[in-house]
CSV table of C-alpha atoms in Angstrom, one decimal:
chain,number,residue,atom,x,y,z
A,1,MET,CA,0.0,0.0,0.0
A,2,HIS,CA,2.8,2.4,0.9
A,3,LEU,CA,4.6,1.5,-2.3
A,4,LEU,CA,1.4,2.2,-4.3
A,5,LYS,CA,1.1,5.6,-2.6
A,6,ARG,CA,4.6,6.5,-3.5
A,7,ILE,CA,4.1,5.5,-7.1
A,8,ILE,CA,1.0,7.7,-7.3
A,9,MET,CA,2.7,10.7,-5.7
A,10,ALA,CA,5.7,10.3,-8.0
A,11,SER,CA,3.4,10.2,-11.0
A,12,ALA,CA,1.6,13.3,-9.8
A,13,LEU,CA,4.9,15.2,-9.4
A,14,LEU,CA,6.0,14.2,-12.9
A,15,CYS,CA,2.6,15.4,-14.3
A,16,ASN,CA,3.0,18.7,-12.5
A,17,ALA,CA,6.5,19.1,-13.8
A,18,ALA,CA,5.3,18.3,-17.4
A,19,MET,CA,2.5,20.8,-17.1
A,20,ALA,CA,4.8,23.4,-15.6
A,21,THR,CA,7.2,23.2,-18.5
A,22,PRO,CA,5.1,25.3,-21.0
A,23,GLN,CA,4.4,27.8,-18.3
A,24,GLY,CA,8.1,28.2,-17.7
A,25,ALA,CA,8.7,28.6,-21.4
A,26,ALA,CA,6.1,31.3,-21.4
A,27,ASP,CA,8.0,33.1,-18.6
A,28,LYS,CA,11.1,33.5,-20.8
A,29,THR,CA,13.1,36.7,-20.7
A,30,GLN,CA,11.6,39.4,-22.9
A,31,LYS,CA,13.5,41.5,-25.5
A,32,VAL,CA,13.2,45.2,-25.9
A,33,LEU,CA,14.6,47.2,-28.9
A,34,VAL,CA,15.4,50.8,-28.3
A,35,PHE,CA,16.0,53.4,-31.1
A,36,ASP,CA,16.4,57.1,-31.2
A,37,ILE,CA,14.7,59.9,-33.0
A,38,ARG,CA,16.7,62.9,-31.9
A,39,GLU,CA,16.8,65.0,-35.0
A,40,ASP,CA,14.5,66.8,-37.4
A,41,ILE,CA,11.9,64.5,-38.9
A,42,ALA,CA,13.2,64.0,-42.4
A,43,SER,CA,14.4,61.2,-44.7
A,44,THR,CA,17.1,60.1,-42.3
A,45,ALA,CA,14.6,59.7,-39.4
A,46,TRP,CA,12.4,57.7,-41.7
A,47,ILE,CA,15.2,55.3,-42.7
A,48,HIS,CA,16.3,54.8,-39.1
A,49,THR,CA,12.7,54.1,-38.0
A,50,SER,CA,12.0,51.6,-40.8
A,51,GLU,CA,15.2,49.8,-40.2
A,52,ALA,CA,14.7,49.7,-36.4
A,53,LEU,CA,11.2,48.3,-36.9
A,54,ARG,CA,12.6,45.7,-39.3
A,55,MET,CA,15.3,44.8,-36.8
A,56,ALA,CA,12.7,44.3,-34.1
A,57,ARG,CA,10.8,41.9,-36.2
A,58,ASP,CA,13.9,40.0,-37.3
A,59,THR,CA,15.2,39.6,-33.7
A,60,ARG,CA,11.7,38.7,-32.4
A,61,ALA,CA,11.6,41.6,-29.9
A,62,ASP,CA,8.6,41.8,-27.6
A,63,HIS,CA,8.6,45.6,-27.2
A,64,ILE,CA,10.0,48.7,-29.1
A,65,ILE,CA,10.8,51.9,-27.3
A,66,MET,CA,11.4,55.1,-29.3
A,67,ASN,CA,13.6,57.6,-27.5
A,68,MET,CA,12.4,61.0,-28.9
A,69,ASN,CA,13.6,64.6,-28.8
A,70,THR,CA,12.6,66.6,-31.9
A,71,TYR,CA,11.1,69.9,-32.8
A,72,GLY,CA,9.4,68.4,-35.9
A,73,GLY,CA,10.1,68.4,-39.5
A,74,GLU,CA,8.5,67.3,-42.8
A,75,VAL,CA,4.9,66.1,-42.7
A,76,THR,CA,5.4,63.5,-45.5
A,77,PHE,CA,8.1,61.6,-43.7
A,78,ALA,CA,6.3,62.0,-40.3
A,79,ASP,CA,3.2,60.5,-42.0
A,80,SER,CA,5.3,57.6,-43.3
A,81,ILE,CA,6.8,56.9,-39.8
A,82,ARG,CA,3.3,57.2,-38.3
A,83,SER,CA,1.9,54.6,-40.8
A,84,ALA,CA,4.8,52.2,-40.1
A,85,ILE,CA,4.3,52.4,-36.3
A,86,LEU,CA,0.5,51.9,-36.6
A,87,ALA,CA,1.1,48.8,-38.9
A,88,CYS,CA,3.8,47.3,-36.6
A,89,PRO,CA,2.6,44.1,-34.8
A,90,ILE,CA,5.0,44.8,-31.9
A,91,PRO,CA,3.9,47.3,-29.3
A,92,VAL,CA,5.8,50.6,-29.7
A,93,TYR,CA,6.3,53.0,-26.8
A,94,ALA,CA,7.4,56.6,-27.1
A,95,PHE,CA,9.6,58.2,-24.5
A,96,ILE,CA,9.5,62.0,-25.0
A,97,ASP,CA,12.8,63.3,-23.6
A,98,VAL,CA,12.1,67.0,-23.6
A,99,ASN,CA,10.4,67.7,-27.0
A,100,ALA,CA,7.8,66.1,-29.3
A,101,ALA,CA,6.7,69.2,-31.3
A,102,SER,CA,4.8,69.4,-34.6
A,103,ALA,CA,5.6,66.2,-36.6
A,104,GLY,CA,7.1,64.7,-33.5
A,105,ALA,CA,3.7,64.9,-31.8
A,106,LEU,CA,2.1,63.1,-34.7
A,107,ILE,CA,4.6,60.2,-34.4
A,108,ALA,CA,4.2,60.0,-30.6
A,109,THR,CA,0.4,59.8,-31.0
A,110,ALA,CA,0.8,56.8,-33.2
A,111,CYS,CA,2.6,54.8,-30.5
A,112,ASP,CA,0.8,52.4,-28.2
A,113,SER,CA,1.9,54.3,-25.1
A,114,ILE,CA,3.5,57.6,-24.4
A,115,TYR,CA,5.9,58.4,-21.5
A,116,MET,CA,7.4,61.8,-20.9
A,117,SER,CA,10.3,63.1,-18.9
A,118,PRO,CA,9.9,65.9,-16.3
A,119,GLY,CA,9.6,69.2,-18.1
A,120,ALA,CA,8.8,67.7,-21.5
A,121,SER,CA,6.1,68.9,-23.9
A,122,ILE,CA,4.0,67.7,-26.8
A,123,GLY,CA,1.9,69.5,-29.4
A,124,ALA,CA,2.1,72.6,-31.6
A,125,CYS,CA,1.4,70.7,-34.8
A,126,THR,CA,0.4,73.7,-37.0
A,127,VAL,CA,1.8,73.2,-40.5
A,128,VAL,CA,4.3,76.0,-41.3
A,129,SER,CA,6.5,76.9,-44.3
A,130,GLY,CA,10.0,75.5,-44.3
A,131,SER,CA,11.4,78.7,-45.6
A,132,ASP,CA,10.2,81.4,-43.3
A,133,GLY,CA,8.1,79.6,-40.7
A,134,SER,CA,4.8,81.2,-41.7
A,135,LYS,CA,1.5,79.4,-41.3
A,136,MET,CA,0.5,77.4,-44.4
A,137,PRO,CA,-3.0,77.8,-46.0
A,138,ASP,CA,-6.0,76.0,-44.4
A,139,LYS,CA,-5.9,73.1,-46.8
A,140,TYR,CA,-2.6,72.0,-45.2
A,141,GLN,CA,-4.0,72.5,-41.8
A,142,SER,CA,-7.1,70.5,-42.7
A,143,TYR,CA,-4.9,67.6,-43.8
A,144,MET,CA,-2.9,67.7,-40.6
A,145,ARG,CA,-6.0,67.9,-38.4
A,146,ALA,CA,-7.4,64.8,-40.1
A,147,ILE,CA,-4.3,62.7,-39.7
A,148,MET,CA,-3.8,63.8,-36.1
A,149,ARG,CA,-7.5,62.9,-35.4
A,150,SER,CA,-7.3,59.5,-37.2
A,151,THR,CA,-4.1,58.6,-35.5
A,152,ALA,CA,-5.7,59.2,-32.1
A,153,GLU,CA,-8.7,57.2,-33.2
A,154,ALA,CA,-6.4,54.3,-34.2
A,155,HIS,CA,-6.0,53.4,-30.5
A,156,PRO,CA,-9.4,52.4,-29.0
A,157,TRP,CA,-9.9,52.4,-25.2
A,158,ARG,CA,-9.9,48.8,-24.1
A,159,ASP,CA,-10.6,49.3,-20.4
A,160,GLY,CA,-14.4,48.9,-19.9
A,161,ARG,CA,-14.5,50.7,-16.6
A,162,ASP,CA,-15.1,54.0,-18.2
A,163,SER,CA,-18.0,53.4,-20.7
A,164,ALA,CA,-17.9,57.1,-21.9
A,165,ARG,CA,-14.3,56.8,-23.1
A,166,LEU,CA,-13.9,55.6,-26.6
A,167,TYR,CA,-10.2,56.1,-27.4
A,168,LEU,CA,-6.9,55.8,-25.6
A,169,ARG,CA,-6.2,59.5,-26.5
A,170,ASP,CA,-8.9,62.1,-27.1
A,171,PRO,CA,-9.0,62.9,-30.9
A,172,ARG,CA,-10.2,66.4,-30.1
A,173,ILE,CA,-7.0,67.1,-28.1
A,174,ALA,CA,-5.0,65.8,-31.0
A,175,GLU,CA,-6.9,68.2,-33.3
A,176,ALA,CA,-6.4,71.1,-30.9
A,177,MET,CA,-2.7,70.7,-31.3
A,178,VAL,CA,-3.1,71.7,-35.0
A,179,ASP,CA,-5.9,74.3,-35.1
A,180,GLU,CA,-6.3,77.2,-32.6
A,181,SER,CA,-10.1,77.4,-33.4
A,182,VAL,CA,-10.7,74.1,-31.7
A,183,PHE,CA,-12.2,74.7,-28.2
A,184,ILE,CA,-12.2,72.1,-25.4
A,185,ASP,CA,-13.7,73.2,-22.2
A,186,GLY,CA,-11.2,73.2,-19.4
A,187,VAL,CA,-8.3,72.3,-21.7
A,188,VAL,CA,-7.8,75.0,-24.3
A,189,ASP,CA,-9.6,78.1,-25.5
A,190,SER,CA,-10.1,79.0,-29.2
A,191,ALA,CA,-7.2,81.4,-29.5
A,192,HIS,CA,-4.1,79.2,-29.0
A,193,VAL,CA,-2.7,76.0,-30.5
A,194,LEU,CA,-2.5,73.3,-27.8
A,195,THR,CA,0.8,72.2,-26.3
A,196,LEU,CA,0.8,70.0,-23.2
A,197,THR,CA,3.4,69.7,-20.5
A,198,THR,CA,4.1,66.3,-18.9
A,199,LEU,CA,1.7,66.7,-16.1
A,200,GLU,CA,-1.0,68.2,-18.3
A,201,ALA,CA,-0.7,65.3,-20.7
A,202,ILE,CA,-1.0,62.8,-17.9
A,203,LYS,CA,-4.1,64.7,-16.6
A,204,MET,CA,-5.7,64.7,-20.0
A,205,ASN,CA,-5.0,61.0,-20.6
A,206,TYR,CA,-2.7,61.8,-23.5
A,207,CYS,CA,0.3,60.3,-21.7
A,208,GLU,CA,0.6,57.1,-19.7
A,209,GLY,CA,3.1,58.4,-17.1
A,210,GLN,CA,6.2,60.4,-16.2
A,211,MET,CA,9.6,58.7,-16.4
A,212,ARG,CA,13.1,60.1,-15.8
A,213,ASN,CA,15.0,58.3,-18.4
A,214,ILE,CA,14.9,55.5,-21.0
A,215,ALA,CA,16.1,52.9,-18.5
A,216,GLU,CA,13.2,53.6,-16.3
A,217,VAL,CA,10.8,53.3,-19.2
A,218,THR,CA,12.3,49.9,-20.1
A,219,GLU,CA,12.1,48.6,-16.6
A,220,HIS,CA,8.4,49.7,-16.4
A,221,VAL,CA,7.4,48.2,-19.8
A,222,ALA,CA,9.3,44.9,-19.4
A,223,PRO,CA,11.0,44.3,-16.0
A,224,GLY,CA,14.3,42.4,-16.4
A,225,ALA,CA,14.1,42.4,-20.2
A,226,VAL,CA,17.2,42.1,-22.4
A,227,VAL,CA,17.7,45.5,-24.1
A,228,GLU,CA,19.1,45.8,-27.6
A,229,LYS,CA,19.9,49.2,-29.1
A,230,TYR,CA,19.5,50.0,-32.8
A,231,GLU,CA,22.6,51.7,-34.1
A,232,PRO,CA,22.2,53.2,-37.6
A,233,SER,CA,24.8,52.2,-40.2
A,234,VAL,CA,26.8,54.6,-42.4
A,235,PHE,CA,24.8,53.2,-45.4
A,236,ALA,CA,21.5,54.1,-43.7
A,237,ASP,CA,22.8,57.7,-43.1
A,238,ILE,CA,23.9,57.9,-46.8
A,239,LYS,CA,20.6,56.6,-48.0
A,240,GLY,CA,18.7,59.0,-45.7
A,241,GLY,CA,20.7,61.9,-47.1
A,242,LEU,CA,20.0,60.9,-50.7
A,243,LEU,CA,16.3,60.7,-49.9
A,244,SER,CA,16.1,64.2,-48.5
A,245,THR,CA,13.8,66.6,-50.2
A,246,GLY,CA,16.4,69.2,-50.7
A,247,LEU,CA,18.9,66.9,-52.4
A,248,ARG,CA,16.1,65.4,-54.6
A,249,GLY,CA,15.4,68.9,-55.8
A,250,ILE,CA,19.1,69.5,-56.6
A,251,LEU,CA,19.3,66.1,-58.4
A,252,ILE,CA,16.4,67.1,-60.6
A,253,LEU,CA,18.2,70.4,-61.3
A,254,LEU,CA,21.3,68.4,-62.4
A,255,ILE,CA,19.3,66.0,-64.5
A,256,ILE,CA,17.5,68.7,-66.5
A,257,GLY,CA,20.4,71.0,-66.5
A,258,GLY,CA,22.8,68.4,-67.8
A,259,LEU,CA,20.4,67.5,-70.6
A,260,TYR,CA,20.0,71.2,-71.5
A,261,PHE,CA,23.7,71.9,-71.7
A,262,GLU,CA,24.4,68.7,-73.6
A,263,LEU,CA,21.8,69.7,-76.2
A,264,GLN,CA,23.6,73.1,-76.5
A,265,THR,CA,27.0,71.5,-77.4
A,266,PRO,CA,27.9,69.0,-80.1
A,267,GLY,CA,28.9,65.5,-79.3
A,268,ILE,CA,28.8,63.7,-76.0
A,269,GLY,CA,30.4,65.6,-73.1
A,270,PHE,CA,30.6,66.1,-69.4
A,271,ALA,CA,27.1,67.5,-69.1
A,272,LEU,CA,25.5,64.2,-70.2
A,273,PHE,CA,27.5,62.3,-67.6
A,274,VAL,CA,26.4,64.7,-64.9
A,275,SER,CA,22.7,64.2,-65.9
A,276,ILE,CA,23.1,60.4,-66.0
A,277,GLY,CA,24.9,60.4,-62.6
A,278,ALA,CA,22.2,62.6,-61.0
A,279,ALA,CA,19.5,60.3,-62.4
A,280,VAL,CA,21.2,57.2,-60.9
A,281,LEU,CA,21.5,59.0,-57.5
A,282,TYR,CA,17.9,60.0,-57.7
A,283,PHE,CA,16.4,56.6,-58.5
A,284,ALA,CA,18.8,54.2,-56.9
A,285,PRO,CA,18.0,54.8,-53.2
A,286,LEU,CA,14.3,55.0,-54.0
A,287,TYR,CA,14.5,51.7,-55.8
A,288,ILE,CA,16.5,50.1,-53.0
A,289,ASP,CA,13.9,51.4,-50.5
A,290,GLY,CA,11.1,50.0,-52.5
A,291,LEU,CA,9.6,53.3,-53.6
A,292,ALA,CA,10.7,53.5,-57.2
A,293,ALA,CA,9.3,50.5,-59.2
A,294,ASN,CA,10.7,49.2,-62.5
A,295,TRP,CA,7.9,50.7,-64.5
A,296,GLU,CA,8.4,54.2,-62.9
A,297,ILE,CA,12.1,54.2,-64.0
A,298,LEU,CA,11.1,52.9,-67.4
A,299,LEU,CA,8.5,55.7,-67.6
A,300,PHE,CA,11.3,58.2,-67.0
A,301,LEU,CA,13.4,56.8,-69.8
A,302,VAL,CA,10.4,56.8,-72.2
A,303,GLY,CA,9.8,60.5,-71.3
A,304,ILE,CA,13.5,61.4,-72.0
A,305,GLY,CA,13.3,59.5,-75.3
A,306,LEU,CA,10.2,61.3,-76.4
A,307,LEU,CA,11.8,64.7,-75.6
A,308,ALA,CA,14.9,63.7,-77.5
A,309,ALA,CA,12.8,62.6,-80.5
A,310,GLU,CA,10.9,65.9,-80.4
A,311,ILE,CA,14.1,67.9,-80.5
A,312,PHE,CA,16.2,65.9,-83.0
A,313,VAL,CA,13.7,64.0,-85.2
A,314,ILE,CA,10.3,65.6,-85.2
A,315,PRO,CA,10.1,69.3,-86.4
A,316,GLY,CA,8.3,71.8,-84.1
A,317,PHE,CA,6.8,70.9,-80.7
A,318,GLY,CA,3.8,68.7,-80.5
A,319,ILE,CA,2.4,65.5,-79.1
A,320,ALA,CA,5.7,63.8,-78.5
A,321,GLY,CA,7.1,66.7,-76.6
A,322,ILE,CA,4.0,67.1,-74.4
A,323,ALA,CA,3.9,63.3,-73.8
A,324,GLY,CA,7.6,63.3,-72.9
A,325,ILE,CA,7.1,66.1,-70.3
A,326,ILE,CA,4.1,64.3,-68.8
A,327,CYS,CA,6.0,61.0,-68.6
A,328,THR,CA,9.1,62.6,-67.0
A,329,VAL,CA,7.1,64.5,-64.4
A,330,ALA,CA,4.9,61.5,-63.6
A,331,SER,CA,7.9,59.2,-63.1
A,332,LEU,CA,9.8,61.6,-60.9
A,333,THR,CA,6.7,62.2,-58.8
A,334,LEU,CA,5.4,58.6,-58.5
A,335,SER,CA,8.9,57.3,-57.5
A,336,LEU,CA,8.6,59.4,-54.3
A,337,VAL,CA,5.4,57.8,-53.0
A,338,GLY,CA,5.0,54.3,-51.6
A,339,ASN,CA,2.6,52.8,-54.1
A,340,ASP,CA,2.4,49.1,-54.5
A,341,GLY,CA,3.0,48.5,-58.2
A,342,LEU,CA,0.1,50.1,-60.0
A,343,SER,CA,-2.0,50.2,-56.8
A,344,PHE,CA,-2.2,53.5,-55.0
A,345,GLU,CA,-4.6,52.3,-52.3
A,346,GLY,CA,-2.3,53.1,-49.4
A,347,VAL,CA,-1.1,56.5,-50.8
A,348,SER,CA,-2.8,59.7,-49.7
A,349,SER,CA,-3.7,62.5,-52.1
A,350,GLY,CA,-1.7,64.8,-49.9
A,351,GLU,CA,1.5,62.7,-50.3
A,352,ILE,CA,1.1,62.8,-54.1
A,353,ALA,CA,0.5,66.5,-54.0
A,354,VAL,CA,3.6,67.2,-52.0
A,355,SER,CA,5.7,65.0,-54.3
A,356,LEU,CA,4.3,66.7,-57.4
A,357,TRP,CA,5.0,70.1,-55.9
A,358,VAL,CA,8.6,69.2,-55.2
A,359,VAL,CA,9.1,67.9,-58.7
A,360,ILE,CA,7.4,70.9,-60.5
A,361,VAL,CA,9.2,73.5,-58.4
A,362,SER,CA,12.5,71.8,-59.1
A,363,LEU,CA,11.8,71.5,-62.8
A,364,VAL,CA,10.8,75.2,-63.1
A,365,LEU,CA,13.9,76.3,-61.2
A,366,SER,CA,16.1,74.1,-63.3
A,367,VAL,CA,14.8,75.6,-66.6
A,368,VAL,CA,15.2,79.1,-65.2
A,369,LEU,CA,18.7,78.5,-63.9
A,370,CYS,CA,19.7,76.7,-67.2
A,371,VAL,CA,18.6,79.6,-69.3
A,372,VAL,CA,20.2,82.2,-67.1
A,373,ALA,CA,23.4,80.2,-66.6
A,374,GLY,CA,23.5,79.4,-70.3
A,375,ARG,CA,23.3,83.0,-71.4
A,376,LYS,CA,26.1,84.0,-69.0
A,377,LEU,CA,28.2,81.0,-69.9
A,378,PHE,CA,28.0,81.2,-73.6
A,379,ARG,CA,28.3,85.0,-73.6
A,380,ALA,CA,31.2,85.2,-71.2
A,381,LYS,CA,33.8,87.8,-72.1
A,382,ARG,CA,37.4,86.9,-72.5
A,383,GLY,CA,39.4,87.0,-69.2
A,384,THR,CA,36.3,86.5,-66.9
A,385,PRO,CA,36.1,83.3,-64.8
A,386,LEU,CA,33.2,81.9,-66.9
A,387,SER,CA,35.3,82.3,-70.0
A,388,LYS,CA,37.4,79.3,-68.9
A,389,PHE,CA,34.4,77.1,-69.7
A,390,THR,CA,33.8,78.5,-73.2
A,391,LEU,CA,35.7,78.5,-76.4
A,392,GLU,CA,37.5,81.9,-76.6
A,393,THR,CA,38.9,81.5,-80.1
A,394,SER,CA,37.1,83.7,-82.6
A,395,GLN,CA,37.1,83.3,-86.4
A,396,GLU,CA,37.9,86.8,-87.7
A,397,ALA,CA,36.9,87.8,-91.2
A,398,ASP,CA,40.4,89.3,-91.9
A,399,ARG,CA,41.8,85.9,-91.4
A,400,GLY,CA,39.6,84.3,-94.0
A,401,TYR,CA,36.8,83.1,-91.8
A,402,ILE,CA,33.8,84.4,-93.8
A,403,GLY,CA,30.5,83.0,-94.8
A,404,VAL,CA,29.9,82.9,-98.6
A,405,GLU,CA,26.5,82.5,-100.3
A,406,LYS,CA,26.3,79.8,-103.0
A,407,LYS,CA,25.3,82.3,-105.6
A,408,GLU,CA,28.4,84.3,-104.9
A,409,LEU,CA,30.6,81.3,-105.2
A,410,ASP,CA,28.9,80.3,-108.5
A,411,SER,CA,29.6,83.7,-109.9
A,412,LEU,CA,33.3,83.0,-109.5
A,413,ILE,CA,33.3,80.1,-112.0
A,414,GLY,CA,35.6,81.0,-114.8
A,415,GLN,CA,37.5,83.7,-112.9
A,416,SER,CA,41.2,83.5,-112.3
A,417,GLY,CA,43.1,83.9,-109.1
A,418,GLU,CA,46.2,83.0,-107.1
A,419,ALA,CA,46.8,80.1,-104.7
A,420,VAL,CA,47.8,81.7,-101.4
A,421,THR,CA,48.6,78.3,-99.9
A,422,ASP,CA,49.6,74.9,-101.3
A,423,LEU,CA,46.5,72.9,-102.3
A,424,ARG,CA,47.0,69.2,-101.3
A,425,PRO,CA,44.2,69.2,-102.5
A,426,GLY,CA,42.6,71.7,-100.0
A,427,GLY,CA,43.8,75.2,-99.3
A,428,LYS,CA,43.0,78.9,-99.9
A,429,VAL,CA,43.0,81.1,-103.0
A,430,ARG,CA,42.7,84.8,-103.6
A,431,ILE,CA,40.3,86.0,-106.3
A,432,ALA,CA,39.6,89.7,-106.9
A,433,GLY,CA,41.2,90.6,-103.6
A,434,GLU,CA,39.1,88.2,-101.5
A,435,THR,CA,40.3,84.9,-99.9
A,436,TYR,CA,38.2,81.7,-100.4
A,437,ASP,CA,38.5,78.1,-99.3
A,438,ALA,CA,39.4,76.1,-102.3
A,439,ILE,CA,40.1,72.5,-103.4
A,440,SER,CA,42.0,71.5,-106.4
A,441,ASP,CA,40.7,69.3,-109.2
A,442,GLY,CA,42.9,66.5,-108.0
A,443,THR,CA,46.4,67.8,-108.8
A,444,PHE,CA,48.9,69.4,-106.5
A,445,VAL,CA,48.9,73.2,-106.7
A,446,GLU,CA,51.9,75.0,-105.4
A,447,HIS,CA,51.7,78.3,-103.4
A,448,GLY,CA,51.7,81.3,-105.8
A,449,SER,CA,50.4,79.4,-108.8
A,450,GLN,CA,47.7,81.0,-111.0
A,451,VAL,CA,44.4,79.1,-110.9
A,452,VAL,CA,41.0,79.2,-112.6
A,453,VAL,CA,37.7,78.4,-110.8
A,454,SER,CA,36.0,75.5,-112.6
A,455,ALA,CA,33.2,74.6,-110.1
A,456,THR,CA,31.9,75.0,-106.5
A,457,SER,CA,31.4,72.3,-103.9
A,458,SER,CA,30.3,72.4,-100.2
A,459,GLY,CA,31.1,76.1,-99.7
A,460,GLN,CA,34.4,75.9,-101.6
A,461,VAL,CA,35.6,76.7,-105.0
A,462,VAL,CA,37.1,74.0,-107.2
A,463,VAL,CA,40.2,75.2,-109.1
A,464,ARG,CA,42.7,74.0,-111.6
A,465,ILE,CA,46.0,75.3,-112.7
A,466,ALA,CA,45.7,78.1,-115.3
A,467,LYS,CA,47.2,77.4,-118.7
A,468,ASN,CA,49.8,79.9,-120.0
């Protein structure tokens, strides 16, 4: 009996151990990936964020913490970062270390949780001009209001204790960060754009809590977790620089400018190589990043081909030229947006409008600069710095460089003259006091010989030695 009891107890212990094994596996150490956004929101921030999110998926991280300190930046890249965070299957937490202004507030709102350091702030999302900081027209503000509101609405409130609360963060507060006309009783009047301090954000349920540093956030999110830091590579920084809006505008200038100056000069020269190099730098990072599809690059080549055909083959300017401009502008614009092949379902009209605006402004500036620079370059006076890039040698009339009409040359047939150079068979002759390009009838004519014009050919007189 005692033996039977011992066997039963041992079996029970083994069963408990077997049942405890999955539970132990479930209690494995968690992984947290930390990455920084501590610069203006632009192409580099977008590249760093997309690579950090990809790294988190590849390493099977359980949580992602974004260490943020930014005054904002470009709305297009902020929208791309926002969309990537909302689509990320891993929870993303924002730690605002001092600032999350403008585009930074949009990105933070997209995160699953927001933590702020003492003295930090979030808000002030009014869209302003990048040149002078002036407020942009209402259509830009309307777009920003909509994406701030929809981003807040993307996080529904899952705690059923407060049945009146629908969202984790109030969409009206997100809207008030953009538009000073939004009034929220007890939060903001209708005269100021909303910016929240750490304590105000906690009170308004826009922030989950106050943390002193990133280590404290990590320990709060996942106690005892293994922390891995995303460090951007040199290649990521280079790609981010090549994707910047300013550099893209410069590359478009070089593409169009190189083609313009190449058409102004005979043969294939340096300007064409500049244009090709600029086109490669424009499309290569976009292609690597998955923005520029094969058909968009092909569309650009077709556009350039149509423009070349219009200039060199087809007289005047018509359908081919217009189609070439449309194809070129469309390819440069569509390569900047994240369409999936021929599907533009995930691309907003605002993103396409901004890309089109960048391309058109760059093209207009390139044409203006090419015309102005071309005039100064081709009309540069001898001795000036620009004259080093132009041909200074002039063909003076007193040295025999004259243009002669065919009728005038034909009138010389039968007249006599003198060879002023040896004709082997080409050279020069003087007839009635004027010097002309000449070619002999096949025989060698010595300098000083008397000749007779027998015909004309290709702007030259054909001569033979006069008979005594």
